[in-house]
Short mmCIF file of C-alpha atoms in Angstrom, two decimals:
data_model
loop_
_atom_site.label_atom_id
_atom_site.label_comp_id
_atom_site.label_asym_id
_atom_site.label_seq_id
_atom_site.Cartn_x
_atom_site.Cartn_y
_atom_site.Cartn_z
CA ALA A 1 -24.52 220.64 42.94
CA GLN A 2 -26.79 222.80 44.25
CA SER A 3 -25.94 223.97 47.87
CA VAL A 4 -27.40 225.22 51.11
CA THR A 5 -25.53 227.63 53.61
CA GLN A 6 -26.65 229.38 56.63
CA PRO A 7 -23.72 230.80 58.50
CA ASP A 8 -25.44 231.48 61.87
CA ILE A 9 -25.62 228.36 64.26
CA HIS A 10 -26.87 230.25 67.02
CA ILE A 11 -28.78 233.87 67.10
CA THR A 12 -29.79 235.19 70.24
CA VAL A 13 -32.39 237.97 70.35
CA SER A 14 -34.30 239.96 72.80
CA GLU A 15 -37.99 239.90 72.52
CA GLY A 16 -39.55 242.53 70.62
CA ALA A 17 -35.97 243.06 68.72
CA SER A 18 -35.89 242.67 65.14
CA LEU A 19 -34.64 239.74 63.30
CA GLU A 20 -32.59 238.18 60.46
CA LEU A 21 -31.17 234.94 59.73
CA ARG A 22 -29.36 234.42 56.79
CA CYS A 23 -29.31 231.75 53.99
CA ASN A 24 -26.89 231.77 50.89
CA TYR A 25 -27.26 229.05 48.02
CA SER A 26 -25.31 227.96 45.14
CA TYR A 27 -27.53 227.15 42.01
CA GLY A 28 -27.18 228.69 38.26
CA ALA A 29 -31.08 229.52 37.55
CA THR A 30 -33.39 230.66 39.53
CA PRO A 31 -34.31 228.67 42.61
CA TYR A 32 -37.12 227.07 44.21
CA LEU A 33 -36.36 228.29 48.41
CA PHE A 34 -37.81 228.14 51.18
CA TRP A 35 -37.58 228.41 54.93
CA TYR A 36 -38.79 226.15 57.11
CA VAL A 37 -39.22 226.14 61.26
CA GLN A 38 -39.10 223.83 63.53
CA SER A 39 -39.92 223.45 67.62
CA PRO A 40 -38.03 220.93 69.76
CA GLY A 41 -39.50 217.31 68.44
CA GLN A 42 -41.55 218.65 66.28
CA GLY A 43 -41.53 218.14 62.15
CA LEU A 44 -41.15 220.97 60.16
CA GLN A 45 -43.75 223.80 59.22
CA LEU A 46 -43.03 225.82 56.42
CA LEU A 47 -42.86 229.69 56.85
CA LEU A 48 -42.75 230.49 53.27
CA LYS A 49 -41.81 230.00 49.97
CA TYR A 50 -40.33 231.40 46.65
CA PHE A 51 -41.03 230.82 43.27
CA SER A 52 -41.03 233.41 40.62
CA GLY A 53 -42.14 236.92 40.76
CA ASP A 54 -42.25 239.78 43.20
CA THR A 55 -39.10 239.01 45.28
CA LEU A 56 -40.09 239.93 48.75
CA VAL A 57 -42.05 237.31 49.72
CA GLN A 58 -45.01 236.94 52.56
CA GLY A 59 -44.94 234.10 54.81
CA ILE A 60 -46.76 233.12 58.34
CA LYS A 61 -46.30 234.31 62.17
CA GLY A 62 -45.17 237.73 60.64
CA PHE A 63 -42.00 236.36 58.66
CA GLU A 64 -41.00 237.34 55.57
CA ALA A 65 -37.95 237.08 53.16
CA GLU A 66 -36.33 238.74 50.25
CA PHE A 67 -34.55 236.77 47.30
CA LYS A 68 -31.25 238.66 46.29
CA ARG A 69 -30.05 237.30 42.54
CA SER A 70 -27.28 239.27 42.79
CA GLN A 71 -25.67 238.07 46.14
CA SER A 72 -27.55 234.55 45.72
CA SER A 73 -28.98 234.96 49.19
CA PHE A 74 -32.70 234.18 50.89
CA ASN A 75 -32.82 236.49 53.97
CA LEU A 76 -35.18 235.96 56.42
CA ARG A 77 -36.59 238.70 58.41
CA LYS A 78 -39.17 239.76 61.09
CA PRO A 79 -39.66 243.12 62.39
CA SER A 80 -40.61 242.34 66.25
CA VAL A 81 -39.45 238.45 67.77
CA HIS A 82 -41.66 237.11 69.94
CA TRP A 83 -40.49 234.41 72.37
CA SER A 84 -43.01 231.81 70.87
CA ASP A 85 -40.42 232.77 67.76
CA ALA A 86 -37.56 230.37 69.46
CA ALA A 87 -37.17 227.58 67.15
CA GLU A 88 -34.51 226.09 65.42
CA TYR A 89 -34.81 227.51 61.22
CA PHE A 90 -33.92 226.01 57.78
CA CYS A 91 -33.08 227.33 54.42
CA ALA A 92 -33.88 224.84 51.62
CA VAL A 93 -33.68 225.09 48.22
CA GLY A 94 -34.95 223.02 44.99
CA ALA A 95 -33.92 223.17 41.87
CA GLY A 96 -34.13 222.07 37.86
CA SER A 97 -36.01 218.85 37.36
CA SER A 98 -35.20 217.47 41.01
CA TYR A 99 -38.04 216.43 43.25
CA LYS A 100 -35.01 217.16 46.07
CA LEU A 101 -35.00 220.05 48.18
CA ILE A 102 -31.46 220.76 49.76
CA PHE A 103 -31.58 221.69 53.43
CA GLY A 104 -29.10 224.45 55.52
CA SER A 105 -28.13 222.69 58.66
CA GLY A 106 -30.58 225.81 60.50
CA THR A 107 -29.78 228.81 62.18
CA ARG A 108 -31.33 227.85 66.15
CA LEU A 109 -32.52 231.16 67.52
CA LEU A 110 -32.70 231.92 71.31
CA VAL A 111 -35.45 234.48 73.03
CA ARG A 112 -34.25 236.68 75.49
CA PRO A 113 -37.26 237.49 77.64
CA SER B 1 -56.85 218.99 53.99
CA GLN B 2 -54.20 216.43 53.83
CA THR B 3 -52.45 214.87 56.97
CA ILE B 4 -49.39 212.96 57.40
CA HIS B 5 -48.70 210.59 60.14
CA GLN B 6 -46.02 208.89 61.84
CA TRP B 7 -45.66 205.70 64.11
CA PRO B 8 -44.27 205.07 66.60
CA ALA B 9 -43.66 208.79 67.78
CA THR B 10 -40.36 207.35 70.11
CA LEU B 11 -38.73 203.88 70.12
CA VAL B 12 -35.43 202.89 71.31
CA GLN B 13 -34.10 199.41 70.21
CA PRO B 14 -30.80 197.14 71.04
CA VAL B 15 -27.87 197.12 68.70
CA GLY B 16 -28.95 194.19 66.03
CA SER B 17 -32.41 194.25 65.69
CA PRO B 18 -35.07 195.28 62.76
CA LEU B 19 -36.76 198.04 62.35
CA SER B 20 -39.70 199.96 61.07
CA LEU B 21 -41.36 202.81 60.66
CA GLU B 22 -44.41 203.85 59.56
CA CYS B 23 -45.93 207.06 57.49
CA THR B 24 -48.78 207.96 55.50
CA VAL B 25 -50.48 210.65 54.03
CA GLU B 26 -54.30 211.27 53.94
CA GLY B 27 -56.32 213.59 51.63
CA THR B 28 -54.28 213.21 48.85
CA SER B 29 -53.58 210.89 46.17
CA ASN B 30 -50.09 209.94 44.29
CA PRO B 31 -48.43 211.97 46.47
CA ASN B 32 -44.36 212.22 46.25
CA LEU B 33 -42.88 210.25 49.69
CA TYR B 34 -39.43 211.10 51.75
CA TRP B 35 -37.81 209.71 54.45
CA TYR B 36 -35.22 212.13 56.13
CA ARG B 37 -32.80 211.54 59.15
CA GLN B 38 -32.07 214.91 61.16
CA ALA B 39 -28.98 213.87 63.87
CA ALA B 40 -28.81 215.49 66.89
CA GLY B 41 -27.74 219.22 66.19
CA ARG B 42 -27.89 218.84 62.67
CA GLY B 43 -29.37 219.64 59.36
CA LEU B 44 -31.48 217.41 57.16
CA GLN B 45 -30.41 214.19 55.25
CA LEU B 46 -32.42 213.23 53.14
CA LEU B 47 -32.65 208.74 53.17
CA PHE B 48 -34.98 207.99 50.62
CA TYR B 49 -37.81 209.53 48.24
CA SER B 50 -40.42 207.40 46.02
CA VAL B 51 -42.33 209.15 43.00
CA GLY B 52 -44.90 205.77 42.89
CA ILE B 53 -45.71 202.69 44.72
CA GLY B 54 -42.61 200.08 44.11
CA GLN B 55 -40.27 203.21 42.60
CA ILE B 56 -37.70 203.93 45.77
CA SER B 57 -34.51 206.44 45.31
CA SER B 58 -31.58 206.08 47.76
CA GLU B 59 -29.44 208.80 48.27
CA VAL B 60 -27.66 207.97 51.03
CA PRO B 61 -25.76 204.06 50.92
CA GLN B 62 -26.32 202.64 54.73
CA ASN B 63 -27.65 200.32 56.93
CA LEU B 64 -31.85 201.22 56.13
CA SER B 65 -34.51 200.63 52.96
CA ALA B 66 -37.62 201.89 52.42
CA SER B 67 -40.54 200.48 50.65
CA ARG B 68 -43.80 202.03 49.33
CA PRO B 69 -46.68 199.12 49.49
CA GLN B 70 -48.99 201.19 48.77
CA ASP B 71 -50.12 204.87 47.14
CA ARG B 72 -49.77 206.61 50.41
CA GLN B 73 -47.62 204.39 52.59
CA PHE B 74 -44.14 204.77 53.43
CA ILE B 75 -41.92 202.69 55.50
CA LEU B 76 -38.52 202.55 56.46
CA SER B 77 -36.75 199.58 57.37
CA SER B 78 -33.31 198.18 58.77
CA LYS B 79 -32.29 194.64 59.42
CA LYS B 80 -30.02 194.89 61.79
CA LEU B 81 -29.88 198.70 63.81
CA LEU B 82 -26.42 200.27 64.12
CA LEU B 83 -25.34 202.40 67.28
CA SER B 84 -25.26 205.42 64.32
CA ASP B 85 -28.84 204.70 62.92
CA SER B 86 -29.77 207.07 66.48
CA GLY B 87 -32.16 209.84 65.71
CA PHE B 88 -35.32 211.48 64.54
CA TYR B 89 -36.97 210.46 61.30
CA LEU B 90 -38.97 212.49 59.80
CA CYS B 91 -41.45 211.26 56.60
CA ALA B 92 -42.59 213.93 53.97
CA TRP B 93 -44.70 214.61 51.17
CA SER B 94 -45.23 216.67 48.35
CA LEU B 95 -46.82 216.69 45.00
CA GLY B 96 -46.04 214.83 42.04
CA THR B 97 -44.42 218.36 40.10
CA VAL B 98 -40.83 219.60 40.54
CA GLY B 99 -40.47 222.83 42.55
CA GLU B 100 -43.43 221.64 45.55
CA THR B 101 -43.34 222.27 48.63
CA GLN B 102 -42.66 219.15 50.83
CA TYR B 103 -45.33 219.25 53.96
CA PHE B 104 -43.34 217.18 56.81
CA GLY B 105 -44.71 214.72 59.50
CA PRO B 106 -44.01 215.01 63.30
CA GLY B 107 -41.31 212.45 63.55
CA THR B 108 -39.84 209.50 65.24
CA ARG B 109 -36.93 209.80 67.87
CA LEU B 110 -35.18 206.63 67.30
CA LEU B 111 -32.61 205.69 69.82
CA VAL B 112 -30.82 202.20 69.47
CA LEU B 113 -28.48 200.94 72.57
#
């Protein structure tokens, strides 16, 4: 069965610093991979997704993620964090013939001024 | 463009009362529809999904049920609410192809007292 692990529950970074949020998945073949962001009390917004091809994926708001098959990882990065990036971030995997997405437990990002 | 609506935005209900949450999608036909629950500080739990009118798949046996009376309408119900039903309920839609992105509504916050 597919699974997703986001090992960091909370991360705090200073505004302007770089960011990397970790995501590891478990699946035997190439999965579909997603990153979503959720502001407090809001729904989830898609940041980026990976289906195939180039393993470095560009998303909205200056985010990017890199698919590394050898490490079963899909880490999210941003070179310079803005205060408005403070939110919860979810990694998700879809696989096989299923319509379902499996979500990680989320990482809450706090941004220091 | 497609939009997804959920109502009500917030609901406070006593234990043992019934529940009806509604989700509607505009701008697309025959979408897949999903209900998730997000408990405080937790990730997303898929409750139900539907690939067509009257077709409901339940992921977690519990006090809730779902119905899809029209192509773009998805309803989450309960006959008698429990305290443990409190949470943030999110509806999502996707195209009917494996691996498609899911797009989320704004959510309904339910508090059962």
